[in-house]
PDB file of C-alpha atoms in Angstrom:
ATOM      1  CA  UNK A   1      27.757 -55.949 -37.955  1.00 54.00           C
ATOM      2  CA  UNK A   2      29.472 -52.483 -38.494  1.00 75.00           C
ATOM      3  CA  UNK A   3      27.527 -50.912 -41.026  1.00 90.00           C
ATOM      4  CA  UNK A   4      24.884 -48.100 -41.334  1.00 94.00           C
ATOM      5  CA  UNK A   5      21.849 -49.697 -38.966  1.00 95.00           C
ATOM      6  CA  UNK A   6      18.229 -48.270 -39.460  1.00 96.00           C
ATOM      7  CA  UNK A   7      15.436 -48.661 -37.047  1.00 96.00           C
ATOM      8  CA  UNK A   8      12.591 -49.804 -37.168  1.00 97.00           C
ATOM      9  CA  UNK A   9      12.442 -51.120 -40.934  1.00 95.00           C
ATOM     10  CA  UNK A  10       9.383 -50.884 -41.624  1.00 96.00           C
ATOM     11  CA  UNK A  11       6.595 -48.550 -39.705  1.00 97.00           C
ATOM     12  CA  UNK A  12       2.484 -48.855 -40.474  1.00 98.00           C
ATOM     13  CA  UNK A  13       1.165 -45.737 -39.129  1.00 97.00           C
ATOM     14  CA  UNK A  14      -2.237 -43.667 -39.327  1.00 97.00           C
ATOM     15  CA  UNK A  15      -2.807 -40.459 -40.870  1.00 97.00           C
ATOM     16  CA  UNK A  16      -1.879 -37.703 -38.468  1.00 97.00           C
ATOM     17  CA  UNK A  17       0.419 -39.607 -36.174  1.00 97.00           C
ATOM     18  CA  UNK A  18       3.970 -38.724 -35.356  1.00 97.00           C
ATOM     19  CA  UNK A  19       6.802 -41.133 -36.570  1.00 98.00           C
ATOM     20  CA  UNK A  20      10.921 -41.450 -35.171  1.00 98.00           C
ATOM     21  CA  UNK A  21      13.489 -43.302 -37.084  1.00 98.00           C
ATOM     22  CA  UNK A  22      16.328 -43.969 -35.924  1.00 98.00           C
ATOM     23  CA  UNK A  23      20.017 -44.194 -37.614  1.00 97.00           C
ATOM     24  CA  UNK A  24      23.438 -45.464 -36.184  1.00 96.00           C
ATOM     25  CA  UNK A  25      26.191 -44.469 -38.135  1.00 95.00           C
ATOM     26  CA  UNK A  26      29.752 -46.628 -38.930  1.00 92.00           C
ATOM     27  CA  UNK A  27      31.012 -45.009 -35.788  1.00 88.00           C
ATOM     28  CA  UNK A  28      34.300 -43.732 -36.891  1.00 84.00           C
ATOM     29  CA  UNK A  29      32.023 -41.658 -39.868  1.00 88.00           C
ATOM     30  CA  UNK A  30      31.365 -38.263 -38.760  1.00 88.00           C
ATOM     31  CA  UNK A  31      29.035 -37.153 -41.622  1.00 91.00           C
ATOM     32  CA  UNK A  32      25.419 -38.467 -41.391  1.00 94.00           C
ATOM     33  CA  UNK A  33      23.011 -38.754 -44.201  1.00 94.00           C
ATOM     34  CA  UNK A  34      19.372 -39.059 -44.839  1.00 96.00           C
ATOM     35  CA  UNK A  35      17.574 -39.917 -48.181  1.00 96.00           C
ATOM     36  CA  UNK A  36      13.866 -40.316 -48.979  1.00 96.00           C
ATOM     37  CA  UNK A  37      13.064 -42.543 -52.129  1.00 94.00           C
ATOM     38  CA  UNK A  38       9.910 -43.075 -53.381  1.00 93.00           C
ATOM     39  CA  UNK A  39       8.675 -45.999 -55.718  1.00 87.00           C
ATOM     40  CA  UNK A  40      10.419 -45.491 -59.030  1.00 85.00           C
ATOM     41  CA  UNK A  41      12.537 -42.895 -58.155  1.00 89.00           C
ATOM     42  CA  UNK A  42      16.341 -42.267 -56.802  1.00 92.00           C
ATOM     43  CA  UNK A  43      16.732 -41.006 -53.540  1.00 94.00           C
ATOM     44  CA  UNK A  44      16.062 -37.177 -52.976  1.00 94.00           C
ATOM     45  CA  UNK A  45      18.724 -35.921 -50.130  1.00 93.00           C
ATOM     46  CA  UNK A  46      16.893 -34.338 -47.086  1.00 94.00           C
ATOM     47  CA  UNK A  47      19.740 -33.445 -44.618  1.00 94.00           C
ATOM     48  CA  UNK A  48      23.238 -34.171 -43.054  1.00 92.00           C
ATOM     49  CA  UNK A  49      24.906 -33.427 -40.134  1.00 92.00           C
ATOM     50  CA  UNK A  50      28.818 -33.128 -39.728  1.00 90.00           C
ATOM     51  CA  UNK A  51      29.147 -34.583 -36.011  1.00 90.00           C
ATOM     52  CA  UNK A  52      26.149 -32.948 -34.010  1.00 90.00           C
ATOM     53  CA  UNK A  53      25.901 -30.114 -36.515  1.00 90.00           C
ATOM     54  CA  UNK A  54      22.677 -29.480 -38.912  1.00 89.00           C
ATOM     55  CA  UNK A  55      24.817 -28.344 -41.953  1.00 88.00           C
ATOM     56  CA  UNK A  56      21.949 -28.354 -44.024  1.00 84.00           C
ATOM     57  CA  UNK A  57      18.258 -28.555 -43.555  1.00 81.00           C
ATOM     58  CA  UNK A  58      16.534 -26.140 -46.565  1.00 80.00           C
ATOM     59  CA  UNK A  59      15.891 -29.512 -48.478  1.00 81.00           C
ATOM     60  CA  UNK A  60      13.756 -31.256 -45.681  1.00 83.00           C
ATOM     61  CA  UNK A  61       9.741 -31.224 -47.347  1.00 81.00           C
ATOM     62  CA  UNK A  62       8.153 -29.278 -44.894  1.00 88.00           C
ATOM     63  CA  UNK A  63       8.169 -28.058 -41.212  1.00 91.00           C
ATOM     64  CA  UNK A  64       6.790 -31.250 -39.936  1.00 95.00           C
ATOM     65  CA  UNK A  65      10.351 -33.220 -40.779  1.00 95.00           C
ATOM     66  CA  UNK A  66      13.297 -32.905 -38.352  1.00 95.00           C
ATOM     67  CA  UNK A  67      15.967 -34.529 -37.540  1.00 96.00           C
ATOM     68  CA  UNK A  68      18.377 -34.342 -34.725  1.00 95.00           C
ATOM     69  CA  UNK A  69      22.199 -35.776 -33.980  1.00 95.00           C
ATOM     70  CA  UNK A  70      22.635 -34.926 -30.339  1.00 90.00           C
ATOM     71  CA  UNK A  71      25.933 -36.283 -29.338  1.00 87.00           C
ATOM     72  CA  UNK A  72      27.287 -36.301 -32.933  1.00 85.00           C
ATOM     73  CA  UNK A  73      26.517 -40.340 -33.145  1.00 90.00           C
ATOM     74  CA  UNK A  74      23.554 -41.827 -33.778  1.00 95.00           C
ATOM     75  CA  UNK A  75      20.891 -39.401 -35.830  1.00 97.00           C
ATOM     76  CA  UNK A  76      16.979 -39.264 -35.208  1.00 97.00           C
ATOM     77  CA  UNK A  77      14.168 -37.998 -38.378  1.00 97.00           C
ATOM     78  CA  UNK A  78      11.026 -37.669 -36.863  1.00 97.00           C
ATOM     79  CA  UNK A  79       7.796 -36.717 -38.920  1.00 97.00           C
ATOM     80  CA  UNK A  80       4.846 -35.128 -37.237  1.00 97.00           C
ATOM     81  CA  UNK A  81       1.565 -35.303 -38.414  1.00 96.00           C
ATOM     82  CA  UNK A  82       2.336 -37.607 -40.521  1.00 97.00           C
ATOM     83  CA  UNK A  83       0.362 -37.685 -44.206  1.00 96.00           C
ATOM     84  CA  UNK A  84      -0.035 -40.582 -46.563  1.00 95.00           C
ATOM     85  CA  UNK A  85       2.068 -38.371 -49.082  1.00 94.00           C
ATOM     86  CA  UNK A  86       5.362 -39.358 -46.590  1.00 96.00           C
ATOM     87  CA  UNK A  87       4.914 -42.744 -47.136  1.00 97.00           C
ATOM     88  CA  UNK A  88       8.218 -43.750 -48.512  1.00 96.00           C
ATOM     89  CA  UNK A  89      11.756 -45.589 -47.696  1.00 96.00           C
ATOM     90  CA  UNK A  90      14.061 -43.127 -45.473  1.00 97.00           C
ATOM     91  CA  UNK A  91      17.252 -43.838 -46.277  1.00 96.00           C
ATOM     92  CA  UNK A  92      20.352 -42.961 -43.994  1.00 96.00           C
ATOM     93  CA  UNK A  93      23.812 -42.843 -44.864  1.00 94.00           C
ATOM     94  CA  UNK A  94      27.634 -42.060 -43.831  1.00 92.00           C
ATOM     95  CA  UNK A  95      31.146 -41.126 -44.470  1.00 88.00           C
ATOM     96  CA  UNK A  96      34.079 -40.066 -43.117  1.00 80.00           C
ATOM     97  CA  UNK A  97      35.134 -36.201 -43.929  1.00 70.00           C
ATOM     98  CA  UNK A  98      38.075 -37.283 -45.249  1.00 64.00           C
ATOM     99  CA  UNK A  99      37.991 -36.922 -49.586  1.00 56.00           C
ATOM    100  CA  UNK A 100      35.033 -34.480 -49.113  1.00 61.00           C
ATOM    101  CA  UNK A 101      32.616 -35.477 -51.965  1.00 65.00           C
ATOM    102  CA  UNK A 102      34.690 -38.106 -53.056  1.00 71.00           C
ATOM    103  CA  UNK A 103      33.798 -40.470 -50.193  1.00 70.00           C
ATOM    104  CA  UNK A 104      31.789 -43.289 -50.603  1.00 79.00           C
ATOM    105  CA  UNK A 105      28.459 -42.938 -48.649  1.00 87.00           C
ATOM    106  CA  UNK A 106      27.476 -46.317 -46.869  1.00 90.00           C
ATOM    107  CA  UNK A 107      23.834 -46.747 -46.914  1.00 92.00           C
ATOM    108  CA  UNK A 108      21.650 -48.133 -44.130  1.00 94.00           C
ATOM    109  CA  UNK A 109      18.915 -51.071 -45.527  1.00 93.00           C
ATOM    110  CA  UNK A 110      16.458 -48.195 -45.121  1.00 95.00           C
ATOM    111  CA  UNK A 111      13.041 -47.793 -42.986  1.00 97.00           C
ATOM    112  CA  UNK A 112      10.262 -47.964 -45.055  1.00 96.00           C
ATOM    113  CA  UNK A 113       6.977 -45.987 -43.904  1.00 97.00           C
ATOM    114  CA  UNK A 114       2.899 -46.710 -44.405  1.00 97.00           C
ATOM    115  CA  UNK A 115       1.119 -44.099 -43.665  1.00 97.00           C
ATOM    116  CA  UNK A 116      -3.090 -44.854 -43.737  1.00 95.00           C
TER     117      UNK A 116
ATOM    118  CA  UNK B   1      22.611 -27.280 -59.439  1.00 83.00           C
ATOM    119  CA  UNK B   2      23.245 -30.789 -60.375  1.00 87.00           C
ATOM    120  CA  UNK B   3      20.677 -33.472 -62.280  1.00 92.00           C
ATOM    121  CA  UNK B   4      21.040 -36.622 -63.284  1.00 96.00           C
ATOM    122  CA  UNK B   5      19.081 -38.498 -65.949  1.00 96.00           C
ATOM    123  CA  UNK B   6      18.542 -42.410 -66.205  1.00 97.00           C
ATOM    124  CA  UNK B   7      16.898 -42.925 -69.462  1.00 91.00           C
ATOM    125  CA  UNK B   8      15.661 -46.353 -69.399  1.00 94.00           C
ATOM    126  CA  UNK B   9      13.626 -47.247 -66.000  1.00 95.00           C
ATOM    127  CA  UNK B  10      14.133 -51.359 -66.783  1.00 96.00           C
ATOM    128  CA  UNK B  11      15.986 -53.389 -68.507  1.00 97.00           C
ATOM    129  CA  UNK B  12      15.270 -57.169 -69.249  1.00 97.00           C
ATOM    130  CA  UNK B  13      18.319 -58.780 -70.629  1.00 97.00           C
ATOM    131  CA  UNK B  14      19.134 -62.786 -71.076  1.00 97.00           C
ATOM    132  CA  UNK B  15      21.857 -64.478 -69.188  1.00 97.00           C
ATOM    133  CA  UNK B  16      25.524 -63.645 -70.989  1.00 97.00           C
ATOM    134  CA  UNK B  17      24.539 -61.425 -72.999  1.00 97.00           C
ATOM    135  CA  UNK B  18      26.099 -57.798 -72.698  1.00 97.00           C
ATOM    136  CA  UNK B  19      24.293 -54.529 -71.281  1.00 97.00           C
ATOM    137  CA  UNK B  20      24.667 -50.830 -71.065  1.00 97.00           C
ATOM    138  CA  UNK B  21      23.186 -48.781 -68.543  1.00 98.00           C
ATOM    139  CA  UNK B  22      22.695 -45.380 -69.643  1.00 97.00           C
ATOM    140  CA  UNK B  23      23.326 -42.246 -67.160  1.00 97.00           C
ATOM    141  CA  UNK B  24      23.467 -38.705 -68.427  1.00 97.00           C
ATOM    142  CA  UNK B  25      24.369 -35.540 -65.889  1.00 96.00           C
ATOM    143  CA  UNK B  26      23.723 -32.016 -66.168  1.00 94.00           C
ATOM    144  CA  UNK B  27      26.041 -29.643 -63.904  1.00 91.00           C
ATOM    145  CA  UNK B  28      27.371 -25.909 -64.236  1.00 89.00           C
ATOM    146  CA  UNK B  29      30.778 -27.039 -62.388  1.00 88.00           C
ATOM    147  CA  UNK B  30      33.246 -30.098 -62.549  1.00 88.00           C
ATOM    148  CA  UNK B  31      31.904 -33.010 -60.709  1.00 89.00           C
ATOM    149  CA  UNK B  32      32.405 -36.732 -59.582  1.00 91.00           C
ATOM    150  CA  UNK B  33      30.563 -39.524 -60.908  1.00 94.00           C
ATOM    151  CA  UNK B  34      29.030 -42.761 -59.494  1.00 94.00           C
ATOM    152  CA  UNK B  35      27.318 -45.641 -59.453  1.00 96.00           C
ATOM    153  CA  UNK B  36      25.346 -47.112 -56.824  1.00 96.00           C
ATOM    154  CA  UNK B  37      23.745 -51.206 -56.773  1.00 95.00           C
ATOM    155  CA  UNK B  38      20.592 -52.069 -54.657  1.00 93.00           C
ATOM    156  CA  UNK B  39      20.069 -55.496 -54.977  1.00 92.00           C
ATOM    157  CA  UNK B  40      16.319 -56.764 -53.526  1.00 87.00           C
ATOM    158  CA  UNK B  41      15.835 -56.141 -49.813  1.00 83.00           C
ATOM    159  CA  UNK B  42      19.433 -54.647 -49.510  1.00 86.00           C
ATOM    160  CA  UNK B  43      21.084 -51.054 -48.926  1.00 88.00           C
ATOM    161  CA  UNK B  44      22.594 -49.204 -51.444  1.00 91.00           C
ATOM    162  CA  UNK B  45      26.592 -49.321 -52.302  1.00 91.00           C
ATOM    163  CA  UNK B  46      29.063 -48.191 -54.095  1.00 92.00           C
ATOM    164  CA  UNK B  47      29.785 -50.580 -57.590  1.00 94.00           C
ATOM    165  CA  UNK B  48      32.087 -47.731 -59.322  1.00 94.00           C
ATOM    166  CA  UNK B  49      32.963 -44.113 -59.242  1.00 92.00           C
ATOM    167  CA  UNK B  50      34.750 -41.962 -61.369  1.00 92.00           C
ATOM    168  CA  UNK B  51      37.326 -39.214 -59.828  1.00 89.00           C
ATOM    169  CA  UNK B  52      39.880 -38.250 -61.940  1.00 85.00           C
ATOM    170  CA  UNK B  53      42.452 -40.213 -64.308  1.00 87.00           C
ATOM    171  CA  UNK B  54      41.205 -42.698 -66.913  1.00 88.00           C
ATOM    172  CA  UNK B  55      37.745 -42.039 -67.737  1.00 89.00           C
ATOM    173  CA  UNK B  56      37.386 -45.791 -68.085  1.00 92.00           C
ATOM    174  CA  UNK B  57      36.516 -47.002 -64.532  1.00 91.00           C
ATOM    175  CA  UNK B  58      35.770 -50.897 -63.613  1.00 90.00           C
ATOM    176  CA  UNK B  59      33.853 -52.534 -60.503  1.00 91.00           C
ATOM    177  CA  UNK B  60      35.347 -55.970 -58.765  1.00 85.00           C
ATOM    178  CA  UNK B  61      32.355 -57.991 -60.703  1.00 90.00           C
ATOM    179  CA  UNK B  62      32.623 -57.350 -64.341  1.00 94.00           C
ATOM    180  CA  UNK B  63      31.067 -53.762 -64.407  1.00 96.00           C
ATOM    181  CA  UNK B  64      32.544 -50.963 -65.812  1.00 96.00           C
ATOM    182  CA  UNK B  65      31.890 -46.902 -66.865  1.00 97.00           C
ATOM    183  CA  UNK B  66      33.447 -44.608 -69.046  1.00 95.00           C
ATOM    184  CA  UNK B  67      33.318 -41.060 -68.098  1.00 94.00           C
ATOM    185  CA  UNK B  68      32.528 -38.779 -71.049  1.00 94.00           C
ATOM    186  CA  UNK B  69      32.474 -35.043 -70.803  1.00 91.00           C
ATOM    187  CA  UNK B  70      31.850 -33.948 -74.321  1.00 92.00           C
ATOM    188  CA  UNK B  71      28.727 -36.246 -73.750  1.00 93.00           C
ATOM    189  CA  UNK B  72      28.123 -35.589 -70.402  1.00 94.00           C
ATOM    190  CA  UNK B  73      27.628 -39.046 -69.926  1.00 96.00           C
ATOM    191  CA  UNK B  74      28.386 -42.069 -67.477  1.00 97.00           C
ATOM    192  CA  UNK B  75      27.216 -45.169 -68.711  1.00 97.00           C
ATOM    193  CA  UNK B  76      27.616 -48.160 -67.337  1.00 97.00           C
ATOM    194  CA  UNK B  77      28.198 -51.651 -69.062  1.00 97.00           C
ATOM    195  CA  UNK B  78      28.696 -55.458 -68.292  1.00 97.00           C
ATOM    196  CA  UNK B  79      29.610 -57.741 -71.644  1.00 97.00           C
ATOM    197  CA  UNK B  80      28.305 -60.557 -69.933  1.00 97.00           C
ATOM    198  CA  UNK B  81      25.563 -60.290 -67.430  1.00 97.00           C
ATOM    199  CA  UNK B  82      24.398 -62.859 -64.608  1.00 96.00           C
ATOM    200  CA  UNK B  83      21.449 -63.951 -62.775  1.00 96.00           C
ATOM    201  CA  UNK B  84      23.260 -62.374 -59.767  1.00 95.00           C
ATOM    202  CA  UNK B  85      23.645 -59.037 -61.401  1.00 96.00           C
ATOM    203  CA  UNK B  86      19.468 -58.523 -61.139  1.00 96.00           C
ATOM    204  CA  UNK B  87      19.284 -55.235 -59.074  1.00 96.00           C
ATOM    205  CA  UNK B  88      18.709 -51.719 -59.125  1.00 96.00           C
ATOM    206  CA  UNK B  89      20.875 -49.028 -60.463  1.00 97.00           C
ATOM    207  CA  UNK B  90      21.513 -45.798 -59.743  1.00 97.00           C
ATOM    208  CA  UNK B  91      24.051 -43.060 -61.195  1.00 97.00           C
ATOM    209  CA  UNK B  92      24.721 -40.086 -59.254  1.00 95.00           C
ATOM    210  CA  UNK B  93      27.278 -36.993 -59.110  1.00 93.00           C
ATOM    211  CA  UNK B  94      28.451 -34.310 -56.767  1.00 89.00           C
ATOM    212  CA  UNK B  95      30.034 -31.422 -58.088  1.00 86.00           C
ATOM    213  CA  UNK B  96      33.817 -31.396 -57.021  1.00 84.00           C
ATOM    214  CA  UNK B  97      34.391 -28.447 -55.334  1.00 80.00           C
ATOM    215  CA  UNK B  98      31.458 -27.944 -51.678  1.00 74.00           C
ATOM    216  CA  UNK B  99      29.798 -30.071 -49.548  1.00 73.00           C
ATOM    217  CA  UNK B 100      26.522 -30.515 -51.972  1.00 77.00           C
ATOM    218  CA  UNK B 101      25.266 -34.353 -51.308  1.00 85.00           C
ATOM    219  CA  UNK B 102      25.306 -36.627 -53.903  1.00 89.00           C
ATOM    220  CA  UNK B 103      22.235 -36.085 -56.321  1.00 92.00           C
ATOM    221  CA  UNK B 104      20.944 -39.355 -58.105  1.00 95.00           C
ATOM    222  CA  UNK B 105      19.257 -40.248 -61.301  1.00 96.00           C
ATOM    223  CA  UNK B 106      15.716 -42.145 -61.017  1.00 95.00           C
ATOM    224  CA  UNK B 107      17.527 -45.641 -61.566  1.00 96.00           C
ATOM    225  CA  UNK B 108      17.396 -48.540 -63.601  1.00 97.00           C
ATOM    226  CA  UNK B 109      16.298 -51.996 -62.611  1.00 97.00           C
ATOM    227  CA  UNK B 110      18.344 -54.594 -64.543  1.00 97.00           C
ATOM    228  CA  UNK B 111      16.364 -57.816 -64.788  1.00 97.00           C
ATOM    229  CA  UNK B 112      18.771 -60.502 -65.797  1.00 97.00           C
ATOM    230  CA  UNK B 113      16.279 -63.536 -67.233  1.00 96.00           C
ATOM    231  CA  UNK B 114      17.854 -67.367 -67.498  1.00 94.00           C
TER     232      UNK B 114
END
């Protein structure tokens, strides 16, 4: 398979515990994407990265989101302190540059998180 | 700033019979227009977009859009839905000009009923 994989899918975590999901891109997609949706609503964007760099970060929810693409391939969000508010499906998605917003954006199948 | 406004949250429609999905945008610039399917326990993807050209725009199954500025509308139709076509909808839009991600609407979850 050689789409957008997510892992884990699903996470059941406690209030106050730190949470890492993971993303691998289509490889030959250098822009990285990832999404939070909420029950009954579209996804909001959070961040993307163009290879290893952050371009932008301003709509992440708080301080205790971050996400990380190290070697400009596969992408990390992690959550700290983690509140039942951020329980949600995290989406990730990618494109290549190429067409600039006219791209389509492959989606991953998601990684939904409890948080109790 | 871009928004993007789904006015009907669900939509039960019978088997064969036709169906508009409504989308309305709101943007200061020029933008590009989509439409995204997530059927149960599946990713999003792409069913349509609008770019430029003919604002009439048709998916490989039977769907198509028709890009109205006056409006500022995308809406979405089939004239003859299937059990198969039973997902979730979403329109979205990036303005043409940046690297601003794609902003979607709420969506709209078709139930096609037999």
């Amino acid at each position: 398979d050689t789409g957008v994989s997510q892992d884990p899918r699903h996470k059941i975590t406690k209030r106050g515990q730190n949470v890492t999901f993971r993303c691998d891109p289509i490889s030959e997609h250098n822009r990285l994407y990832w999404y939070r949706q909420t029950l009954g609503q579209g996804p909001e964007f959070l961040t993307y990265f163009q290879n290893e760099a952050q371009l932008e970060k301003s709509r992440l929810l708080s301080d205790r989101f971050s996400a990380e693409r190290p070697k400009g391939s596969f992408s990390t969000l992690e959550i700290q302190r983690t509140e039942q508010g951020d329980s949600a499906m995290y989406l990730c998605a990618s494109r290549t540059r190429q067409g600039s917003n006219t791209g389509e954006l492959f989606f991953g199948e998601g990684s939904r998180l409890t948080v109790l | 700033a871009q928004s993007v406004t789904q006015l009907d949250s669900q939509v039960p429609v019978f088997e064969e019979a036709p169906v508009e999905l409504r989308c309305n945008y709101s943007s200061s610039v020029s933008v590009y227009l989509f439409w995204y399917v997530q059927y149960p326990n599946q990713g999003l993807q792409l069913l349509l977009k609008y770019l430029s050209g003919s604002t009439l725009v048709e998916s490989i199954n039977g769907f198509e859009a028709e890009f109205n500025k006056s409006q500022t509308s995308f809406h979405l139709r089939k004239p003859s839905v299937h059990i198969s076509d039973t997902a979730e909808y979403f329109c979205a839009v990036s303005p043409r000009v940046g690297n601003t991600p794609l902003v979607f609407g709420k969506g709209t979850r078709l139930s096609v009923i037999a």
